[in-house]
Amino acid sequence: MTVMAFAGGLIGLGNYVSDGWSMGPGGRNLYFPSNVVSVLLLVIAGSMAATILLRDHGRMTGEERKEYRAALALSAGALVILSSWILFRASRAV
């Protein structure tokens, strides 16, 4: 789950650090598909972590709780940053 959140954040935020991540063969712009994949990974990882935390909170050890909280925080933080970059880029394109 943490790996999914990290991968989603890395893919999405990588679009805005380097255009090379989002360019396909022939110079095709792949921002949209890359952002969709990134947002889906972040939402799935965050939702899974939140669901598991809510459902199994009483039966978890302290370390498990920390892991799921970290995955949830990583997903939410990366999603907020990615969303702001998407909106910023969209507003500049108009």
C-alpha atoms as a printed R data frame, in Angstrom:
   type eleno elety resid chain resno       x      y       z
1  ATOM     1    CA   MET     A     1   0.000  0.000   0.000
2  ATOM     2    CA   THR     A     2   2.777  2.419   0.860
3  ATOM     3    CA   VAL     A     3   4.530  1.425  -2.341
4  ATOM     4    CA   MET     A     4   1.367  2.216  -4.342
5  ATOM     5    CA   ALA     A     5   1.115  5.626  -2.701
6  ATOM     6    CA   PHE     A     6   4.778  6.328  -3.326
7  ATOM     7    CA   ALA     A     7   4.565  5.183  -6.962
8  ATOM     8    CA   GLY     A     8   1.453  7.265  -7.576
9  ATOM     9    CA   GLY     A     9   3.068 10.352  -6.125
10 ATOM    10    CA   LEU     A    10   6.294  9.789  -7.997
11 ATOM    11    CA   ILE     A    11   4.574  9.326 -11.342
12 ATOM    12    CA   GLY     A    12   2.314 12.336 -10.912
13 ATOM    13    CA   LEU     A    13   4.851 14.714  -9.467
14 ATOM    14    CA   GLY     A    14   7.462 13.550 -11.962
15 ATOM    15    CA   ASN     A    15   5.310 15.014 -14.741
16 ATOM    16    CA   TYR     A    16   5.931 18.490 -13.464
17 ATOM    17    CA   VAL     A    17   9.588 18.129 -12.614
18 ATOM    18    CA   SER     A    18  10.617 16.774 -15.996
19 ATOM    19    CA   ASP     A    19   8.624 16.793 -19.217
20 ATOM    20    CA   GLY     A    20  10.519 13.691 -20.292
21 ATOM    21    CA   TRP     A    21   8.346 11.501 -18.058
22 ATOM    22    CA   SER     A    22   5.196 12.512 -19.843
23 ATOM    23    CA   MET     A    23   6.301 12.496 -23.461
24 ATOM    24    CA   GLY     A    24   5.618  9.490 -25.641
25 ATOM    25    CA   PRO     A    25   7.186  8.514 -28.940
26 ATOM    26    CA   GLY     A    26   6.880 11.236 -31.526
27 ATOM    27    CA   GLY     A    27   6.514 13.945 -28.874
28 ATOM    28    CA   ARG     A    28   2.978 12.935 -27.841
29 ATOM    29    CA   ASN     A    29   1.867 14.552 -24.613
30 ATOM    30    CA   LEU     A    30   0.907 11.931 -22.033
31 ATOM    31    CA   TYR     A    31   0.105 14.231 -19.101
32 ATOM    32    CA   PHE     A    32  -3.541 13.204 -18.923
33 ATOM    33    CA   PRO     A    33  -3.062  9.389 -18.866
34 ATOM    34    CA   SER     A    34  -0.142  9.714 -16.462
35 ATOM    35    CA   ASN     A    35  -2.145 11.939 -14.120
36 ATOM    36    CA   VAL     A    36  -5.105  9.564 -14.211
37 ATOM    37    CA   VAL     A    37  -2.894  6.617 -13.259
38 ATOM    38    CA   SER     A    38  -1.250  8.636 -10.512
39 ATOM    39    CA   VAL     A    39  -4.524  9.856  -9.009
40 ATOM    40    CA   LEU     A    40  -5.987  6.345  -9.132
41 ATOM    41    CA   LEU     A    41  -2.966  4.856  -7.362
42 ATOM    42    CA   LEU     A    42  -3.099  7.541  -4.674
43 ATOM    43    CA   VAL     A    43  -6.845  7.230  -4.125
44 ATOM    44    CA   ILE     A    44  -6.733  3.429  -3.990
45 ATOM    45    CA   ALA     A    45  -3.794  3.368  -1.564
46 ATOM    46    CA   GLY     A    46  -5.351  6.028   0.678
47 ATOM    47    CA   SER     A    47  -8.758  4.365   0.656
48 ATOM    48    CA   MET     A    48  -7.302  0.972   1.480
49 ATOM    49    CA   ALA     A    49  -5.234  2.367   4.342
50 ATOM    50    CA   ALA     A    50  -8.199  4.277   5.782
51 ATOM    51    CA   THR     A    51 -10.519  1.274   5.480
52 ATOM    52    CA   ILE     A    52  -8.062 -1.062   7.176
53 ATOM    53    CA   LEU     A    53  -7.381  1.480   9.941
54 ATOM    54    CA   LEU     A    54 -11.085  1.920  10.644
55 ATOM    55    CA   ARG     A    55 -11.963 -1.758  10.430
56 ATOM    56    CA   ASP     A    56  -9.049 -3.370  12.277
57 ATOM    57    CA   HIS     A    57  -7.894 -0.598  14.609
58 ATOM    58    CA   GLY     A    58  -8.410 -2.593  17.796
59 ATOM    59    CA   ARG     A    59  -6.565 -5.683  16.587
60 ATOM    60    CA   MET     A    60  -3.493 -3.904  15.179
61 ATOM    61    CA   THR     A    61  -0.103 -3.555  16.750
62 ATOM    62    CA   GLY     A    62   1.443 -0.118  17.114
63 ATOM    63    CA   GLU     A    63   3.764 -0.719  14.180
64 ATOM    64    CA   GLU     A    64   0.913 -1.692  11.854
65 ATOM    65    CA   ARG     A    65  -0.997  1.440  12.825
66 ATOM    66    CA   LYS     A    66   2.051  3.571  12.055
67 ATOM    67    CA   GLU     A    67   2.449  1.922   8.656
68 ATOM    68    CA   TYR     A    68  -1.162  2.477   7.640
69 ATOM    69    CA   ARG     A    69  -1.145  6.045   8.952
70 ATOM    70    CA   ALA     A    70   2.016  6.736   6.950
71 ATOM    71    CA   ALA     A    71   0.432  5.320   3.779
72 ATOM    72    CA   LEU     A    72  -2.668  7.438   4.361
73 ATOM    73    CA   ALA     A    73  -0.626 10.598   5.007
74 ATOM    74    CA   LEU     A    74   1.602  9.981   1.975
75 ATOM    75    CA   SER     A    75  -1.410  9.403  -0.271
76 ATOM    76    CA   ALA     A    76  -3.298 12.455   0.967
77 ATOM    77    CA   GLY     A    77  -0.276 14.747   0.833
78 ATOM    78    CA   ALA     A    78   0.761 13.677  -2.653
79 ATOM    79    CA   LEU     A    79  -2.838 13.929  -3.867
80 ATOM    80    CA   VAL     A    80  -3.158 17.497  -2.566
81 ATOM    81    CA   ILE     A    81   0.115 18.559  -4.180
82 ATOM    82    CA   LEU     A    82  -0.687 16.787  -7.454
83 ATOM    83    CA   SER     A    83  -4.175 18.304  -7.591
84 ATOM    84    CA   SER     A    84  -2.793 21.793  -7.072
85 ATOM    85    CA   TRP     A    85  -0.241 21.264  -9.840
86 ATOM    86    CA   ILE     A    86  -2.931 19.955 -12.201
87 ATOM    87    CA   LEU     A    87  -5.148 22.970 -11.480
88 ATOM    88    CA   PHE     A    88  -2.215 25.384 -11.805
89 ATOM    89    CA   ARG     A    89  -1.191 23.888 -15.151
90 ATOM    90    CA   ALA     A    90  -4.800 23.918 -16.388
91 ATOM    91    CA   SER     A    91  -5.250 27.570 -15.421
92 ATOM    92    CA   ARG     A    92  -2.055 28.554 -17.282
93 ATOM    93    CA   ALA     A    93  -3.111 26.627 -20.397
94 ATOM    94    CA   VAL     A    94  -6.304 28.659 -20.801
